[in-house]
Short mmCIF file of N, CA and C in Angstrom, two decimals:
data_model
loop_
_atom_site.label_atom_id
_atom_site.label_comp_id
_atom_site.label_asym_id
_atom_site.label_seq_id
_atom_site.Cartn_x
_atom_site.Cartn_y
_atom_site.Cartn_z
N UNK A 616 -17.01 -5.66 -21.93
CA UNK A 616 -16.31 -5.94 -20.69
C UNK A 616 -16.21 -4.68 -19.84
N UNK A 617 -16.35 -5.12 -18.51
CA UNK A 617 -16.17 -4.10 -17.35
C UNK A 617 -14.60 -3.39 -16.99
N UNK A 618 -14.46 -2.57 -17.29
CA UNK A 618 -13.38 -1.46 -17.06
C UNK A 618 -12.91 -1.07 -15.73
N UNK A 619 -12.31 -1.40 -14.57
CA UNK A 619 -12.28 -0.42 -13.51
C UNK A 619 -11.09 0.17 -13.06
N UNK A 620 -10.55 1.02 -12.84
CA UNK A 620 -9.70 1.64 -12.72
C UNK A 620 -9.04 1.67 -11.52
N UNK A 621 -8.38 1.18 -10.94
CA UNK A 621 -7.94 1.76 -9.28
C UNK A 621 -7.36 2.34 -9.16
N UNK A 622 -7.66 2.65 -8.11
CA UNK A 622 -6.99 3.95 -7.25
C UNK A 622 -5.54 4.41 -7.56
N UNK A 623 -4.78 5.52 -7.45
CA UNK A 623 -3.24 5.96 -7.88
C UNK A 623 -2.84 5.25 -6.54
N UNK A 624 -1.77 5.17 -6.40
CA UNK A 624 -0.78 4.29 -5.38
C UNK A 624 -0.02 5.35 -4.97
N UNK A 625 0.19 5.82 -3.77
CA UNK A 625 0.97 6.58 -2.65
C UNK A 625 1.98 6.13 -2.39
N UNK A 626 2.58 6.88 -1.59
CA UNK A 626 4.02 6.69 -1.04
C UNK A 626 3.40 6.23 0.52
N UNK A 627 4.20 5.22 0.98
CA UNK A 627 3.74 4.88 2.20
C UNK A 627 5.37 5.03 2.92
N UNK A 628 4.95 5.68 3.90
CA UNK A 628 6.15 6.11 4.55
C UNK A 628 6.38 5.06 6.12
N UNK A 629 6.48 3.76 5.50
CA UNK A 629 6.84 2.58 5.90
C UNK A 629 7.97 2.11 5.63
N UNK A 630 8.70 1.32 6.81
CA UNK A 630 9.71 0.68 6.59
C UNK A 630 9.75 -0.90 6.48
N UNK A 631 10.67 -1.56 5.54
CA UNK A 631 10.74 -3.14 5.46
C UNK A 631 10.77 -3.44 7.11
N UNK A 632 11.85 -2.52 7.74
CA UNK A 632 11.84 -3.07 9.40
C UNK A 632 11.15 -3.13 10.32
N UNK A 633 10.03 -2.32 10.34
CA UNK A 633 8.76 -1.86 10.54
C UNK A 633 7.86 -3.29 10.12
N UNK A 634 7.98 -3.60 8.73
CA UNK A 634 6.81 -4.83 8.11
C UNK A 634 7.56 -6.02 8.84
N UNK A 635 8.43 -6.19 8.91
CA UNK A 635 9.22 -7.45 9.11
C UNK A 635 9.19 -7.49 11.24
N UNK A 636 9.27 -6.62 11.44
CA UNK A 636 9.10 -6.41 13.19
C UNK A 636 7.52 -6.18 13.33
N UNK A 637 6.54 -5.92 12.77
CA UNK A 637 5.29 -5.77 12.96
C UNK A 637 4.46 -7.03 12.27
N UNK A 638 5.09 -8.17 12.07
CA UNK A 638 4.94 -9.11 11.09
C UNK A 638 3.70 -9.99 12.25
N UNK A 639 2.72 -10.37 11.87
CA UNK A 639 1.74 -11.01 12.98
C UNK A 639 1.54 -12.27 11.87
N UNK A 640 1.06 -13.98 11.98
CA UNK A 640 0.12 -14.61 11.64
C UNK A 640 -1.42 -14.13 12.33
N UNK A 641 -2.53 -14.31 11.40
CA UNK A 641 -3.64 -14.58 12.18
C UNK A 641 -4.87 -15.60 11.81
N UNK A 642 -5.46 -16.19 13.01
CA UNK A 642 -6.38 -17.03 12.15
C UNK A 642 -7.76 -17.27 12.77
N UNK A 643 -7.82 -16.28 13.44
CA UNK A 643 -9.40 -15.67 13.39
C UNK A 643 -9.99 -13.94 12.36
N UNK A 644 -9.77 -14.79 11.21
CA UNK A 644 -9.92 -13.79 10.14
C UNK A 644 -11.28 -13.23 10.42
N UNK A 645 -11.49 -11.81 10.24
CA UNK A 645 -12.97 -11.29 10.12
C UNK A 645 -13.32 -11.01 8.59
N UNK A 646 -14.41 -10.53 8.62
CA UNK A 646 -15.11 -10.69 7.26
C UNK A 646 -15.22 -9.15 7.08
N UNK A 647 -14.59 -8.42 7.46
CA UNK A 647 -14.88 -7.23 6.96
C UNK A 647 -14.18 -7.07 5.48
N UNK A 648 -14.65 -6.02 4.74
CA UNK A 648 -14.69 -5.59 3.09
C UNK A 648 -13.01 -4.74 3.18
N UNK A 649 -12.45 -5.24 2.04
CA UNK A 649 -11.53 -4.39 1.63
C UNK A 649 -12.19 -3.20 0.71
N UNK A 650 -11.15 -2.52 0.68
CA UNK A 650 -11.37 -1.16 -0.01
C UNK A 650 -10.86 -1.20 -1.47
N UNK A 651 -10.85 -0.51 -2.75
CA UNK A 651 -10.71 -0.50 -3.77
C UNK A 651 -8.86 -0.33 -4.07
N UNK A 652 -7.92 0.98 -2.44
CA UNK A 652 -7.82 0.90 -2.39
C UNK A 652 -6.45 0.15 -2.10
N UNK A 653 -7.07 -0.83 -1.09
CA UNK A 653 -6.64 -2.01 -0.52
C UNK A 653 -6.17 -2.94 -1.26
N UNK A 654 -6.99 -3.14 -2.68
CA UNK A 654 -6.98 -4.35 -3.59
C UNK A 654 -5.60 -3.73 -4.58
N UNK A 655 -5.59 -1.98 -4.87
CA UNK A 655 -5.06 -2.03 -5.80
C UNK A 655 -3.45 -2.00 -5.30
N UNK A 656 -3.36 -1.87 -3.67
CA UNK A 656 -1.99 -1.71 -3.36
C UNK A 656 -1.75 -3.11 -3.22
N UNK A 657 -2.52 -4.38 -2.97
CA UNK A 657 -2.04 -5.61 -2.82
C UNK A 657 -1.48 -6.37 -4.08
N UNK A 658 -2.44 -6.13 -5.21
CA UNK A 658 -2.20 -6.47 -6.79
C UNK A 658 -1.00 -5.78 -7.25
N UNK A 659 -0.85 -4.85 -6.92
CA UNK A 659 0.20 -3.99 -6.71
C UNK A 659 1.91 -4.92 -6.49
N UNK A 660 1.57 -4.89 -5.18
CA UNK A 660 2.22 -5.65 -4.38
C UNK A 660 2.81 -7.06 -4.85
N UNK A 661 1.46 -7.74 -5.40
CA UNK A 661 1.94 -9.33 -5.72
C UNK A 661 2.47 -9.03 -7.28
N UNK A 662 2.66 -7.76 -8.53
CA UNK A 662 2.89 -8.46 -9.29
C UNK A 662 4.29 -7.60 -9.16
N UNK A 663 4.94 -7.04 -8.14
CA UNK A 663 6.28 -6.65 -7.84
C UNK A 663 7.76 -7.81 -7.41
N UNK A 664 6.92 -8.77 -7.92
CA UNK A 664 8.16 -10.05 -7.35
C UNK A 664 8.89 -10.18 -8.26
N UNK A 665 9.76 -10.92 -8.11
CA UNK A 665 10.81 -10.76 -8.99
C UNK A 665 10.66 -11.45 -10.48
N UNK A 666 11.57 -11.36 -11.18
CA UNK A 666 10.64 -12.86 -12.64
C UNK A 666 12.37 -12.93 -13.53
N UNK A 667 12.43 -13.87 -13.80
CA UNK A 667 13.59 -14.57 -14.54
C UNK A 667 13.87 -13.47 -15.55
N UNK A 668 14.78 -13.00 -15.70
CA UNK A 668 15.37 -12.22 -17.64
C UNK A 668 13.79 -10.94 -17.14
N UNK A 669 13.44 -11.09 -16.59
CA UNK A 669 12.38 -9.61 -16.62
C UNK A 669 10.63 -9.89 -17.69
N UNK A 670 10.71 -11.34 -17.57
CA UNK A 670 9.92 -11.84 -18.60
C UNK A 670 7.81 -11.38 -18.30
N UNK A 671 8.03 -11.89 -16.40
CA UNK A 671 7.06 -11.60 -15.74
C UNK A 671 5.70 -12.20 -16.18
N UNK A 672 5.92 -13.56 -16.72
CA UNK A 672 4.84 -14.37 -17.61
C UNK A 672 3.61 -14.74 -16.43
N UNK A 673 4.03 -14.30 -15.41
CA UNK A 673 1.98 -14.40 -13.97
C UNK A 673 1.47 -13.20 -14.48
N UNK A 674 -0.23 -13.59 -14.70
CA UNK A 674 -1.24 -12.81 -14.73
C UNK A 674 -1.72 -13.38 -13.49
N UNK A 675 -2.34 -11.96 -12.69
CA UNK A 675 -2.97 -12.00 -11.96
C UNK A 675 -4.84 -11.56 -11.63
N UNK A 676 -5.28 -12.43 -11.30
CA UNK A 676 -7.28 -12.72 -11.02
C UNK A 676 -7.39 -11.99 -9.45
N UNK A 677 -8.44 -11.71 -9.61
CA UNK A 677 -9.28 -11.05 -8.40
C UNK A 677 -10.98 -11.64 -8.67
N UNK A 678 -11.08 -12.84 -7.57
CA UNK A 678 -12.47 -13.15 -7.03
C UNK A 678 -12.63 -11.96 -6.25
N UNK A 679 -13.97 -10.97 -6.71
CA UNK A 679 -14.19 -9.93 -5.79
C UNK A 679 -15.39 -10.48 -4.86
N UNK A 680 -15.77 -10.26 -3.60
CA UNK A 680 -16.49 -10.97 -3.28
C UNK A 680 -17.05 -9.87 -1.89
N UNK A 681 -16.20 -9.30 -1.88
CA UNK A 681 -16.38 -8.44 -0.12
C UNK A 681 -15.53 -7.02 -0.33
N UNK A 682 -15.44 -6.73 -1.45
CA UNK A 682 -14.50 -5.56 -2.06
C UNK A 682 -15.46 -4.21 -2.17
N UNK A 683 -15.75 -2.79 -0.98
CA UNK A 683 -16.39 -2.18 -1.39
C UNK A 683 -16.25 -1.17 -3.04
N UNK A 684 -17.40 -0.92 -3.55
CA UNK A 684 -17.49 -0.57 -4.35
C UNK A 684 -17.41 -1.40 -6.21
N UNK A 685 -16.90 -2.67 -5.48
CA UNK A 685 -17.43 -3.42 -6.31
C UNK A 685 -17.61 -4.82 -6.97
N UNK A 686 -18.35 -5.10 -7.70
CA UNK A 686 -19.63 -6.02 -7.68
C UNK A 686 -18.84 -7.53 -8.08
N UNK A 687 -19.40 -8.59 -7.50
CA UNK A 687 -19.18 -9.45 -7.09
C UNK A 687 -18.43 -10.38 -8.40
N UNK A 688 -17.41 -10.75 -8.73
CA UNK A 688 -16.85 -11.69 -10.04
C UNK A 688 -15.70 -11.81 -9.68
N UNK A 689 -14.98 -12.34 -11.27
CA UNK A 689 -13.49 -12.23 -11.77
C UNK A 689 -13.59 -11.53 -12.31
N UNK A 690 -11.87 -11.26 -11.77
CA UNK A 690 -11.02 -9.66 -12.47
C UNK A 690 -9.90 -10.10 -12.80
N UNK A 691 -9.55 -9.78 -14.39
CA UNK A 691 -8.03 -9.72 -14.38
C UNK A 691 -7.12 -8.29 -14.28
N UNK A 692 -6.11 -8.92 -13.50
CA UNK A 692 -5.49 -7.14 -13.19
C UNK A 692 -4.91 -6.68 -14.34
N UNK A 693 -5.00 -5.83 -14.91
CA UNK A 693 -3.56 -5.33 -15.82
C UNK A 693 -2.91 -4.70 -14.93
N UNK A 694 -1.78 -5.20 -14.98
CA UNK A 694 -0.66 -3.61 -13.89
C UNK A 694 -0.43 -2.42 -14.41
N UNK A 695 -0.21 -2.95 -15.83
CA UNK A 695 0.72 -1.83 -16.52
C UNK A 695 -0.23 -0.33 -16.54
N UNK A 696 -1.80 -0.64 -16.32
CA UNK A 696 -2.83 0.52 -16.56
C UNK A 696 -3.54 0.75 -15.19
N UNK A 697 -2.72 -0.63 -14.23
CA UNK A 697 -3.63 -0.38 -12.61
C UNK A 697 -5.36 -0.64 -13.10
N UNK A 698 -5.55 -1.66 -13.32
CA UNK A 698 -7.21 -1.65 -14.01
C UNK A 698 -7.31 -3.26 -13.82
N UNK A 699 -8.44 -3.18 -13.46
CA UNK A 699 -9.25 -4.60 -13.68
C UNK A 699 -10.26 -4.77 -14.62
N UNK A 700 -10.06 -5.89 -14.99
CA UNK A 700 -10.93 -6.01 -16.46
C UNK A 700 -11.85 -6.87 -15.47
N UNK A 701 -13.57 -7.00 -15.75
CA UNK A 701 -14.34 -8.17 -15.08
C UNK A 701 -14.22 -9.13 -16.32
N UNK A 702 -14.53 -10.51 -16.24
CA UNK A 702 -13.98 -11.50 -16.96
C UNK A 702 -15.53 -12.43 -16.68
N UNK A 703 -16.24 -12.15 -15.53
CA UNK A 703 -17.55 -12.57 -15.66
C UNK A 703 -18.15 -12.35 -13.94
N UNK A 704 -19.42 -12.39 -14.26
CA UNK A 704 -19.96 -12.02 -12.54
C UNK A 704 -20.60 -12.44 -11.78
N UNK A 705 -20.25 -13.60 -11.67
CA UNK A 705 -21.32 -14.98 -11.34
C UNK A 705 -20.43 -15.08 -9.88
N UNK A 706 -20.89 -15.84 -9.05
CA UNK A 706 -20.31 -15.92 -7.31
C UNK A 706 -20.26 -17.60 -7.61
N UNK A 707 -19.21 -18.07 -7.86
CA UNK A 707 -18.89 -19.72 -7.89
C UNK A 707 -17.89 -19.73 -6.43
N UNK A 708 -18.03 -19.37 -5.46
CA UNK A 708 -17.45 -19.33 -3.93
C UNK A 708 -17.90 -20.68 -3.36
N UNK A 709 -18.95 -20.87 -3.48
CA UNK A 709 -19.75 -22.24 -3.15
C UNK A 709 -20.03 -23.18 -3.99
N UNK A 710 -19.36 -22.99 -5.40
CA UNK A 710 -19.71 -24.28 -6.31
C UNK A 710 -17.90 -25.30 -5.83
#
């Protein structure tokens, strides 16, 4: 199995009031590529929610598909190591 490591995570010198006042819908999405990253502050991001007693029983997948640097599959995230495992590398987007 494929190993990848992302990126260390920064301090972003952002405010909730800032995200919440800069808050847009959009729905002429473009197709441009996220960054490595991009992916690891969002995975990041989604497995920071809250979870009952601290149990935190969601695993989280990454269809990579438009992600520079790398190659097209499923990923499962580990948080605890910031790493994606590939899980297989086939493009089922259109099946």
């Amino acid at each position: 199995m494929n190993e990848i490591l992302l990126p260390e995570l920064e301090d972003i010198d952002f405010s909730i009031f800032k995200s919440i006042k800069n808050r847009k819908s959009v729905r002429d999405y473009k197709k441009l590529p996220f960054t490595l990253k991009e992916v690891s502050y969002l995975l990041w991001s989604a497995k920071s929610i809250p979870s009952a007693g601290g149990l935190y029983p969601l695993k989280f997948y990454l269809f990579s598909k438009n992600v520079i640097d790398l190659d097209i599959g499923l990923y499962k995230y580990e948080y605890n190591q910031n790493k994606l495992i590939k899980i297989f590398d086939k493009d089922v987007s259109n099946e």
